[in-house]
Amino acid sequence: MRIGVLALQGAVREHLAVINHLEKEGSIVKKAADLDRIDGLILPGGESTAISWLMDEELEHRLGLLAREGLPVFGTCAGMILLADQVEGGNGRQLSAIDITVRRNAFGRQIESFETKLAITGIGSDVPVVFIRAPYITRVGDGVQILARYMPNGKATSSSLGFPVMAKEKNVLVSSFHPELTDDLRIHRYFLAMVEAAN
Ligand code: GLN
């Protein structure tokens, strides 16, 4: 099983390190041909506009197609913005692989970056996560399952109120936060299980 990491900008090395830690093969994706031999793909956090500008047309086209055809993909932070159908405050291009609208830099200046623990449906409770100038989800389509919510200054659980910060639609998983910056591997394990199930 080989997991690609989109490597145009952002937290690429950190995801590759987690993949290695979980004893799977990581593979860098910079151009369309790199998509040929992967079983799943992670789109890392970074700067979504920069990533979208660095993506050439062929890569963007093939990636969008593969994601819509069922390749398991996991977008974290900027990666979530790229995979979304619509973006508030965005000026890059969209892959429209998941039927959600996201708002960029949604948590505002004071709490641009913070760490917290979340309850995540299907994964567990007290999962440590890092938000860095993070987006949140403002609209989900009918087929989208919200896996976690976060309420600033409040207690967040997957069943209570709060901004949706993790979601899944079929083969597409997205999170507002960076799971690769903590030692907790449960979120990557969850994605690898999605990849295994698809193959
Ligand atoms: N604010 C960034 C953007 O809009 C996302 C930040 C991140 O990926 N940590 O692309």
JSON list of C-alpha atoms and ligand atoms in Angstrom, two decimals:
[
{"chain": "A", "resi": 1, "resn": "MET", "atom": "CA", "xyz": [0.00, 0.00, 0.00]},
{"chain": "A", "resi": 2, "resn": "ARG", "atom": "CA", "xyz": [1.51, 3.29, -1.09]},
{"chain": "A", "resi": 3, "resn": "ILE", "atom": "CA", "xyz": [0.30, 6.65, 0.22]},
{"chain": "A", "resi": 4, "resn": "GLY", "atom": "CA", "xyz": [1.01, 9.76, -1.81]},
{"chain": "A", "resi": 5, "resn": "VAL", "atom": "CA", "xyz": [1.52, 13.17, -0.23]},
{"chain": "A", "resi": 6, "resn": "LEU", "atom": "CA", "xyz": [0.95, 16.22, -2.40]},
{"chain": "A", "resi": 7, "resn": "ALA", "atom": "CA", "xyz": [4.32, 17.93, -2.12]},
{"chain": "A", "resi": 8, "resn": "LEU", "atom": "CA", "xyz": [4.04, 21.40, -3.63]},
{"chain": "A", "resi": 9, "resn": "GLN", "atom": "CA", "xyz": [4.10, 23.40, -0.38]},
{"chain": "A", "resi": 10, "resn": "GLY", "atom": "CA", "xyz": [3.27, 22.87, 3.28]},
{"chain": "A", "resi": 11, "resn": "ALA", "atom": "CA", "xyz": [3.59, 20.16, 5.93]},
{"chain": "A", "resi": 12, "resn": "VAL", "atom": "CA", "xyz": [4.76, 17.38, 3.60]},
{"chain": "A", "resi": 13, "resn": "ARG", "atom": "CA", "xyz": [7.59, 15.84, 5.65]},
{"chain": "A", "resi": 14, "resn": "GLU", "atom": "CA", "xyz": [5.46, 15.54, 8.76]},
{"chain": "A", "resi": 15, "resn": "HIS", "atom": "CA", "xyz": [2.83, 13.43, 6.97]},
{"chain": "A", "resi": 16, "resn": "LEU", "atom": "CA", "xyz": [5.52, 11.25, 5.36]},
{"chain": "A", "resi": 17, "resn": "ALA", "atom": "CA", "xyz": [7.03, 10.68, 8.81]},
{"chain": "A", "resi": 18, "resn": "VAL", "atom": "CA", "xyz": [3.67, 9.48, 10.19]},
{"chain": "A", "resi": 19, "resn": "ILE", "atom": "CA", "xyz": [3.15, 7.19, 7.18]},
{"chain": "A", "resi": 20, "resn": "ASN", "atom": "CA", "xyz": [6.61, 5.66, 7.75]},
{"chain": "A", "resi": 21, "resn": "HIS", "atom": "CA", "xyz": [5.89, 5.33, 11.43]},
{"chain": "A", "resi": 22, "resn": "LEU", "atom": "CA", "xyz": [2.80, 3.30, 10.57]},
{"chain": "A", "resi": 23, "resn": "GLU", "atom": "CA", "xyz": [5.00, 1.11, 8.34]},
{"chain": "A", "resi": 24, "resn": "LYS", "atom": "CA", "xyz": [3.46, 2.11, 5.05]},
{"chain": "A", "resi": 25, "resn": "GLU", "atom": "CA", "xyz": [5.24, 3.48, 2.03]},
{"chain": "A", "resi": 26, "resn": "GLY", "atom": "CA", "xyz": [4.97, 7.23, 1.46]},
{"chain": "A", "resi": 27, "resn": "SER", "atom": "CA", "xyz": [5.40, 8.73, -1.97]},
{"chain": "A", "resi": 28, "resn": "ILE", "atom": "CA", "xyz": [5.82, 12.33, -3.06]},
{"chain": "A", "resi": 29, "resn": "VAL", "atom": "CA", "xyz": [3.33, 13.73, -5.60]},
{"chain": "A", "resi": 30, "resn": "LYS", "atom": "CA", "xyz": [4.41, 16.79, -7.57]},
{"chain": "A", "resi": 31, "resn": "LYS", "atom": "CA", "xyz": [3.07, 16.08, -11.04]},
{"chain": "A", "resi": 32, "resn": "ALA", "atom": "CA", "xyz": [0.25, 14.13, -12.66]},
{"chain": "A", "resi": 33, "resn": "ALA", "atom": "CA", "xyz": [2.38, 11.04, -13.43]},
{"chain": "A", "resi": 34, "resn": "ASP", "atom": "CA", "xyz": [3.15, 10.65, -9.72]},
{"chain": "A", "resi": 35, "resn": "LEU", "atom": "CA", "xyz": [-0.54, 9.80, -9.17]},
{"chain": "A", "resi": 36, "resn": "ASP", "atom": "CA", "xyz": [-0.21, 6.57, -11.18]},
{"chain": "A", "resi": 37, "resn": "ARG", "atom": "CA", "xyz": [1.05, 4.28, -8.46]},
{"chain": "A", "resi": 38, "resn": "ILE", "atom": "CA", "xyz": [-0.61, 5.44, -5.28]},
{"chain": "A", "resi": 39, "resn": "ASP", "atom": "CA", "xyz": [-3.51, 3.90, -3.35]},
{"chain": "A", "resi": 40, "resn": "GLY", "atom": "CA", "xyz": [-4.41, 6.98, -1.35]},
{"chain": "A", "resi": 41, "resn": "LEU", "atom": "CA", "xyz": [-3.38, 10.63, -1.20]},
{"chain": "A", "resi": 42, "resn": "ILE", "atom": "CA", "xyz": [-2.88, 13.20, 1.55]},
{"chain": "A", "resi": 43, "resn": "LEU", "atom": "CA", "xyz": [-3.19, 16.90, 0.73]},
{"chain": "A", "resi": 44, "resn": "PRO", "atom": "CA", "xyz": [-1.26, 18.65, 3.50]},
{"chain": "A", "resi": 45, "resn": "GLY", "atom": "CA", "xyz": [-1.79, 21.93, 5.27]},
{"chain": "A", "resi": 46, "resn": "GLY", "atom": "CA", "xyz": [0.11, 24.99, 4.16]},
{"chain": "A", "resi": 47, "resn": "GLU", "atom": "CA", "xyz": [-1.22, 27.87, 2.11]},
{"chain": "A", "resi": 48, "resn": "SER", "atom": "CA", "xyz": [-4.10, 26.78, -0.11]},
{"chain": "A", "resi": 49, "resn": "THR", "atom": "CA", "xyz": [-3.67, 29.60, -2.62]},
{"chain": "A", "resi": 50, "resn": "ALA", "atom": "CA", "xyz": [0.05, 28.83, -3.00]},
{"chain": "A", "resi": 51, "resn": "ILE", "atom": "CA", "xyz": [-0.63, 25.11, -3.43]},
{"chain": "A", "resi": 52, "resn": "SER", "atom": "CA", "xyz": [-3.32, 25.75, -5.99]},
{"chain": "A", "resi": 53, "resn": "TRP", "atom": "CA", "xyz": [-1.07, 28.10, -7.97]},
{"chain": "A", "resi": 54, "resn": "LEU", "atom": "CA", "xyz": [1.78, 25.55, -7.92]},
{"chain": "A", "resi": 55, "resn": "MET", "atom": "CA", "xyz": [-0.47, 22.77, -9.20]},
{"chain": "A", "resi": 56, "resn": "ASP", "atom": "CA", "xyz": [-0.20, 22.49, -12.96]},
{"chain": "A", "resi": 57, "resn": "GLU", "atom": "CA", "xyz": [-3.36, 21.97, -15.00]},
{"chain": "A", "resi": 58, "resn": "GLU", "atom": "CA", "xyz": [-2.76, 18.27, -15.68]},
{"chain": "A", "resi": 59, "resn": "LEU", "atom": "CA", "xyz": [-2.16, 17.49, -12.01]},
{"chain": "A", "resi": 60, "resn": "GLU", "atom": "CA", "xyz": [-5.24, 19.45, -10.96]},
{"chain": "A", "resi": 61, "resn": "HIS", "atom": "CA", "xyz": [-7.38, 17.73, -13.59]},
{"chain": "A", "resi": 62, "resn": "ARG", "atom": "CA", "xyz": [-6.18, 14.16, -12.81]},
{"chain": "A", "resi": 63, "resn": "LEU", "atom": "CA", "xyz": [-6.33, 14.67, -9.07]},
{"chain": "A", "resi": 64, "resn": "GLY", "atom": "CA", "xyz": [-9.87, 16.02, -9.18]},
{"chain": "A", "resi": 65, "resn": "LEU", "atom": "CA", "xyz": [-10.92, 13.16, -11.44]},
{"chain": "A", "resi": 66, "resn": "LEU", "atom": "CA", "xyz": [-9.34, 10.45, -9.26]},
{"chain": "A", "resi": 67, "resn": "ALA", "atom": "CA", "xyz": [-10.86, 11.89, -6.09]},
{"chain": "A", "resi": 68, "resn": "ARG", "atom": "CA", "xyz": [-14.31, 12.01, -7.68]},
{"chain": "A", "resi": 69, "resn": "GLU", "atom": "CA", "xyz": [-13.82, 8.45, -9.00]},
{"chain": "A", "resi": 70, "resn": "GLY", "atom": "CA", "xyz": [-13.07, 7.01, -5.54]},
{"chain": "A", "resi": 71, "resn": "LEU", "atom": "CA", "xyz": [-9.35, 7.39, -4.73]},
{"chain": "A", "resi": 72, "resn": "PRO", "atom": "CA", "xyz": [-9.18, 7.79, -0.93]},
{"chain": "A", "resi": 73, "resn": "VAL", "atom": "CA", "xyz": [-7.96, 11.32, -0.22]},
{"chain": "A", "resi": 74, "resn": "PHE", "atom": "CA", "xyz": [-7.39, 13.15, 3.05]},
{"chain": "A", "resi": 75, "resn": "GLY", "atom": "CA", "xyz": [-7.12, 16.95, 3.05]},
{"chain": "A", "resi": 76, "resn": "THR", "atom": "CA", "xyz": [-5.80, 18.63, 6.18]},
{"chain": "A", "resi": 77, "resn": "CYS", "atom": "CA", "xyz": [-6.33, 22.37, 6.64]},
{"chain": "A", "resi": 78, "resn": "ALA", "atom": "CA", "xyz": [-5.20, 23.94, 3.33]},
{"chain": "A", "resi": 79, "resn": "GLY", "atom": "CA", "xyz": [-5.78, 20.46, 1.83]},
{"chain": "A", "resi": 80, "resn": "MET", "atom": "CA", "xyz": [-9.40, 20.61, 3.02]},
{"chain": "A", "resi": 81, "resn": "ILE", "atom": "CA", "xyz": [-9.77, 24.02, 1.38]},
{"chain": "A", "resi": 82, "resn": "LEU", "atom": "CA", "xyz": [-8.51, 22.62, -1.94]},
{"chain": "A", "resi": 83, "resn": "LEU", "atom": "CA", "xyz": [-10.87, 19.63, -1.85]},
{"chain": "A", "resi": 84, "resn": "ALA", "atom": "CA", "xyz": [-13.95, 21.68, -0.93]},
{"chain": "A", "resi": 85, "resn": "ASP", "atom": "CA", "xyz": [-16.66, 22.54, -3.41]},
{"chain": "A", "resi": 86, "resn": "GLN", "atom": "CA", "xyz": [-16.76, 26.20, -2.36]},
{"chain": "A", "resi": 87, "resn": "VAL", "atom": "CA", "xyz": [-14.57, 28.51, -0.33]},
{"chain": "A", "resi": 88, "resn": "GLU", "atom": "CA", "xyz": [-15.43, 31.73, 1.45]},
{"chain": "A", "resi": 89, "resn": "GLY", "atom": "CA", "xyz": [-12.46, 34.05, 1.24]},
{"chain": "A", "resi": 90, "resn": "GLY", "atom": "CA", "xyz": [-10.65, 31.92, -1.31]},
{"chain": "A", "resi": 91, "resn": "ASN", "atom": "CA", "xyz": [-8.98, 32.95, -4.51]},
{"chain": "A", "resi": 92, "resn": "GLY", "atom": "CA", "xyz": [-7.47, 29.66, -5.64]},
{"chain": "A", "resi": 93, "resn": "ARG", "atom": "CA", "xyz": [-8.96, 26.87, -7.71]},
{"chain": "A", "resi": 94, "resn": "GLN", "atom": "CA", "xyz": [-11.20, 24.16, -6.24]},
{"chain": "A", "resi": 95, "resn": "LEU", "atom": "CA", "xyz": [-11.01, 20.41, -6.80]},
{"chain": "A", "resi": 96, "resn": "SER", "atom": "CA", "xyz": [-14.68, 20.09, -5.70]},
{"chain": "A", "resi": 97, "resn": "ALA", "atom": "CA", "xyz": [-14.18, 16.55, -4.40]},
{"chain": "A", "resi": 98, "resn": "ILE", "atom": "CA", "xyz": [-16.42, 16.97, -1.33]},
{"chain": "A", "resi": 99, "resn": "ASP", "atom": "CA", "xyz": [-19.74, 18.79, -1.12]},
{"chain": "A", "resi": 100, "resn": "ILE", "atom": "CA", "xyz": [-18.86, 21.34, 1.56]},
{"chain": "A", "resi": 101, "resn": "THR", "atom": "CA", "xyz": [-18.28, 25.08, 1.82]},
{"chain": "A", "resi": 102, "resn": "VAL", "atom": "CA", "xyz": [-15.39, 26.20, 4.00]},
{"chain": "A", "resi": 103, "resn": "ARG", "atom": "CA", "xyz": [-14.41, 29.58, 5.38]},
{"chain": "A", "resi": 104, "resn": "ARG", "atom": "CA", "xyz": [-10.68, 30.35, 5.29]},
{"chain": "A", "resi": 105, "resn": "ASN", "atom": "CA", "xyz": [-8.90, 31.66, 8.40]},
{"chain": "A", "resi": 106, "resn": "ALA", "atom": "CA", "xyz": [-12.22, 31.28, 10.17]},
{"chain": "A", "resi": 107, "resn": "PHE", "atom": "CA", "xyz": [-11.11, 31.33, 13.79]},
{"chain": "A", "resi": 108, "resn": "GLY", "atom": "CA", "xyz": [-9.86, 34.91, 13.57]},
{"chain": "A", "resi": 109, "resn": "ARG", "atom": "CA", "xyz": [-6.68, 36.60, 14.63]},
{"chain": "A", "resi": 110, "resn": "GLN", "atom": "CA", "xyz": [-6.62, 36.08, 18.39]},
{"chain": "A", "resi": 111, "resn": "ILE", "atom": "CA", "xyz": [-6.77, 32.34, 18.19]},
{"chain": "A", "resi": 112, "resn": "GLU", "atom": "CA", "xyz": [-5.17, 31.85, 14.81]},
{"chain": "A", "resi": 113, "resn": "SER", "atom": "CA", "xyz": [-3.22, 28.88, 16.13]},
{"chain": "A", "resi": 114, "resn": "PHE", "atom": "CA", "xyz": [-4.05, 26.62, 19.05]},
{"chain": "A", "resi": 115, "resn": "GLU", "atom": "CA", "xyz": [-4.03, 23.06, 20.27]},
{"chain": "A", "resi": 116, "resn": "THR", "atom": "CA", "xyz": [-7.05, 21.23, 21.61]},
{"chain": "A", "resi": 117, "resn": "LYS", "atom": "CA", "xyz": [-8.54, 17.78, 22.07]},
{"chain": "A", "resi": 118, "resn": "LEU", "atom": "CA", "xyz": [-11.57, 16.63, 20.15]},
{"chain": "A", "resi": 119, "resn": "ALA", "atom": "CA", "xyz": [-14.06, 13.81, 20.23]},
{"chain": "A", "resi": 120, "resn": "ILE", "atom": "CA", "xyz": [-14.13, 12.38, 16.72]},
{"chain": "A", "resi": 121, "resn": "THR", "atom": "CA", "xyz": [-16.81, 9.98, 15.51]},
{"chain": "A", "resi": 122, "resn": "GLY", "atom": "CA", "xyz": [-15.28, 6.63, 14.55]},
{"chain": "A", "resi": 123, "resn": "ILE", "atom": "CA", "xyz": [-11.89, 7.57, 16.00]},
{"chain": "A", "resi": 124, "resn": "GLY", "atom": "CA", "xyz": [-12.24, 8.28, 19.69]},
{"chain": "A", "resi": 125, "resn": "SER", "atom": "CA", "xyz": [-12.22, 10.91, 22.37]},
{"chain": "A", "resi": 126, "resn": "ASP", "atom": "CA", "xyz": [-9.51, 13.30, 23.50]},
{"chain": "A", "resi": 127, "resn": "VAL", "atom": "CA", "xyz": [-7.74, 13.26, 20.17]},
{"chain": "A", "resi": 128, "resn": "PRO", "atom": "CA", "xyz": [-5.07, 16.00, 20.23]},
{"chain": "A", "resi": 129, "resn": "VAL", "atom": "CA", "xyz": [-5.13, 18.29, 17.20]},
{"chain": "A", "resi": 130, "resn": "VAL", "atom": "CA", "xyz": [-3.43, 21.51, 16.13]},
{"chain": "A", "resi": 131, "resn": "PHE", "atom": "CA", "xyz": [-5.27, 24.35, 14.41]},
{"chain": "A", "resi": 132, "resn": "ILE", "atom": "CA", "xyz": [-3.09, 26.81, 12.45]},
{"chain": "A", "resi": 133, "resn": "ARG", "atom": "CA", "xyz": [-4.94, 29.70, 10.82]},
{"chain": "A", "resi": 134, "resn": "ALA", "atom": "CA", "xyz": [-7.58, 27.09, 10.25]},
{"chain": "A", "resi": 135, "resn": "PRO", "atom": "CA", "xyz": [-10.75, 27.04, 8.20]},
{"chain": "A", "resi": 136, "resn": "TYR", "atom": "CA", "xyz": [-14.05, 25.57, 9.35]},
{"chain": "A", "resi": 137, "resn": "ILE", "atom": "CA", "xyz": [-16.98, 24.15, 7.44]},
{"chain": "A", "resi": 138, "resn": "THR", "atom": "CA", "xyz": [-19.98, 26.42, 6.93]},
{"chain": "A", "resi": 139, "resn": "ARG", "atom": "CA", "xyz": [-22.15, 24.12, 4.77]},
{"chain": "A", "resi": 140, "resn": "VAL", "atom": "CA", "xyz": [-22.34, 20.38, 4.22]},
{"chain": "A", "resi": 141, "resn": "GLY", "atom": "CA", "xyz": [-24.20, 18.59, 1.44]},
{"chain": "A", "resi": 142, "resn": "ASP", "atom": "CA", "xyz": [-26.60, 15.70, 2.10]},
{"chain": "A", "resi": 143, "resn": "GLY", "atom": "CA", "xyz": [-24.02, 12.96, 1.63]},
{"chain": "A", "resi": 144, "resn": "VAL", "atom": "CA", "xyz": [-21.48, 14.45, 4.01]},
{"chain": "A", "resi": 145, "resn": "GLN", "atom": "CA", "xyz": [-20.96, 13.10, 7.52]},
{"chain": "A", "resi": 146, "resn": "ILE", "atom": "CA", "xyz": [-19.63, 15.53, 10.15]},
{"chain": "A", "resi": 147, "resn": "LEU", "atom": "CA", "xyz": [-17.09, 13.67, 12.30]},
{"chain": "A", "resi": 148, "resn": "ALA", "atom": "CA", "xyz": [-16.06, 16.42, 14.70]},
{"chain": "A", "resi": 149, "resn": "ARG", "atom": "CA", "xyz": [-17.06, 19.88, 15.83]},
{"chain": "A", "resi": 150, "resn": "TYR", "atom": "CA", "xyz": [-15.18, 22.51, 17.72]},
{"chain": "A", "resi": 151, "resn": "MET", "atom": "CA", "xyz": [-16.55, 25.33, 19.81]},
{"chain": "A", "resi": 152, "resn": "PRO", "atom": "CA", "xyz": [-13.98, 27.99, 20.78]},
{"chain": "A", "resi": 153, "resn": "ASN", "atom": "CA", "xyz": [-13.97, 28.42, 24.58]},
{"chain": "A", "resi": 154, "resn": "GLY", "atom": "CA", "xyz": [-16.39, 25.59, 25.00]},
{"chain": "A", "resi": 155, "resn": "LYS", "atom": "CA", "xyz": [-16.43, 21.88, 25.29]},
{"chain": "A", "resi": 156, "resn": "ALA", "atom": "CA", "xyz": [-16.67, 20.20, 21.90]},
{"chain": "A", "resi": 157, "resn": "THR", "atom": "CA", "xyz": [-18.11, 16.80, 21.28]},
{"chain": "A", "resi": 158, "resn": "SER", "atom": "CA", "xyz": [-19.05, 15.21, 18.02]},
{"chain": "A", "resi": 159, "resn": "SER", "atom": "CA", "xyz": [-22.72, 15.37, 18.97]},
{"chain": "A", "resi": 160, "resn": "SER", "atom": "CA", "xyz": [-23.02, 18.86, 20.40]},
{"chain": "A", "resi": 161, "resn": "LEU", "atom": "CA", "xyz": [-22.98, 22.29, 18.81]},
{"chain": "A", "resi": 162, "resn": "GLY", "atom": "CA", "xyz": [-19.84, 23.82, 17.41]},
{"chain": "A", "resi": 163, "resn": "PHE", "atom": "CA", "xyz": [-18.23, 24.46, 14.07]},
{"chain": "A", "resi": 164, "resn": "PRO", "atom": "CA", "xyz": [-17.73, 21.36, 11.92]},
{"chain": "A", "resi": 165, "resn": "VAL", "atom": "CA", "xyz": [-13.99, 20.74, 11.66]},
{"chain": "A", "resi": 166, "resn": "MET", "atom": "CA", "xyz": [-13.80, 17.21, 10.32]},
{"chain": "A", "resi": 167, "resn": "ALA", "atom": "CA", "xyz": [-16.01, 15.54, 7.72]},
{"chain": "A", "resi": 168, "resn": "LYS", "atom": "CA", "xyz": [-16.20, 12.66, 5.31]},
{"chain": "A", "resi": 169, "resn": "GLU", "atom": "CA", "xyz": [-18.04, 11.99, 2.08]},
{"chain": "A", "resi": 170, "resn": "LYS", "atom": "CA", "xyz": [-17.42, 8.50, 0.70]},
{"chain": "A", "resi": 171, "resn": "ASN", "atom": "CA", "xyz": [-13.70, 8.35, -0.14]},
{"chain": "A", "resi": 172, "resn": "VAL", "atom": "CA", "xyz": [-12.93, 11.94, 0.84]},
{"chain": "A", "resi": 173, "resn": "LEU", "atom": "CA", "xyz": [-11.84, 12.84, 4.39]},
{"chain": "A", "resi": 174, "resn": "VAL", "atom": "CA", "xyz": [-11.12, 16.42, 5.46]},
{"chain": "A", "resi": 175, "resn": "SER", "atom": "CA", "xyz": [-10.01, 18.15, 8.64]},
{"chain": "A", "resi": 176, "resn": "SER", "atom": "CA", "xyz": [-9.58, 21.82, 9.58]},
{"chain": "A", "resi": 177, "resn": "PHE", "atom": "CA", "xyz": [-6.61, 20.89, 11.74]},
{"chain": "A", "resi": 178, "resn": "HIS", "atom": "CA", "xyz": [-3.19, 19.28, 11.48]},
{"chain": "A", "resi": 179, "resn": "PRO", "atom": "CA", "xyz": [-3.21, 15.72, 12.88]},
{"chain": "A", "resi": 180, "resn": "GLU", "atom": "CA", "xyz": [0.41, 15.12, 11.79]},
{"chain": "A", "resi": 181, "resn": "LEU", "atom": "CA", "xyz": [1.84, 17.53, 14.38]},
{"chain": "A", "resi": 182, "resn": "THR", "atom": "CA", "xyz": [0.99, 15.35, 17.39]},
{"chain": "A", "resi": 183, "resn": "ASP", "atom": "CA", "xyz": [2.15, 11.89, 18.48]},
{"chain": "A", "resi": 184, "resn": "ASP", "atom": "CA", "xyz": [-1.36, 10.51, 18.33]},
{"chain": "A", "resi": 185, "resn": "LEU", "atom": "CA", "xyz": [-1.63, 8.36, 15.21]},
{"chain": "A", "resi": 186, "resn": "ARG", "atom": "CA", "xyz": [-5.33, 7.50, 15.38]},
{"chain": "A", "resi": 187, "resn": "ILE", "atom": "CA", "xyz": [-6.44, 9.88, 12.62]},
{"chain": "A", "resi": 188, "resn": "HIS", "atom": "CA", "xyz": [-3.84, 8.62, 10.13]},
{"chain": "A", "resi": 189, "resn": "ARG", "atom": "CA", "xyz": [-4.73, 5.04, 11.09]},
{"chain": "A", "resi": 190, "resn": "TYR", "atom": "CA", "xyz": [-8.38, 5.84, 10.29]},
{"chain": "A", "resi": 191, "resn": "PHE", "atom": "CA", "xyz": [-7.40, 7.16, 6.86]},
{"chain": "A", "resi": 192, "resn": "LEU", "atom": "CA", "xyz": [-5.16, 4.15, 6.17]},
{"chain": "A", "resi": 193, "resn": "ALA", "atom": "CA", "xyz": [-8.11, 1.89, 7.02]},
{"chain": "A", "resi": 194, "resn": "MET", "atom": "CA", "xyz": [-10.17, 3.80, 4.40]},
{"chain": "A", "resi": 195, "resn": "VAL", "atom": "CA", "xyz": [-7.37, 3.16, 1.87]},
{"chain": "A", "resi": 196, "resn": "GLU", "atom": "CA", "xyz": [-7.20, -0.53, 2.78]},
{"chain": "A", "resi": 197, "resn": "ALA", "atom": "CA", "xyz": [-10.97, -0.88, 2.46]},
{"chain": "A", "resi": 198, "resn": "ALA", "atom": "CA", "xyz": [-10.90, 0.68, -1.00]},
{"chain": "A", "resi": 199, "resn": "ASN", "atom": "CA", "xyz": [-8.26, -1.72, -2.34]},
{"chain": "B", "resi": 1, "resn": "GLN", "atom": "N1", "xyz": [-4.87, 29.66, 6.24]},
{"chain": "B", "resi": 1, "resn": "GLN", "atom": "C1", "xyz": [-4.38, 28.69, 5.30]},
{"chain": "B", "resi": 1, "resn": "GLN", "atom": "C2", "xyz": [-5.11, 28.79, 3.97]},
{"chain": "B", "resi": 1, "resn": "GLN", "atom": "O1", "xyz": [-6.01, 29.50, 3.85]},
{"chain": "B", "resi": 1, "resn": "GLN", "atom": "C3", "xyz": [-4.50, 27.28, 5.82]},
{"chain": "B", "resi": 1, "resn": "GLN", "atom": "C4", "xyz": [-3.60, 27.10, 7.01]},
{"chain": "B", "resi": 1, "resn": "GLN", "atom": "C5", "xyz": [-3.08, 25.71, 7.18]},
{"chain": "B", "resi": 1, "resn": "GLN", "atom": "O2", "xyz": [-3.10, 24.88, 6.29]},
{"chain": "B", "resi": 1, "resn": "GLN", "atom": "N2", "xyz": [-2.52, 25.49, 8.34]},
{"chain": "B", "resi": 1, "resn": "GLN", "atom": "O3", "xyz": [-4.72, 28.12, 3.06]}
]
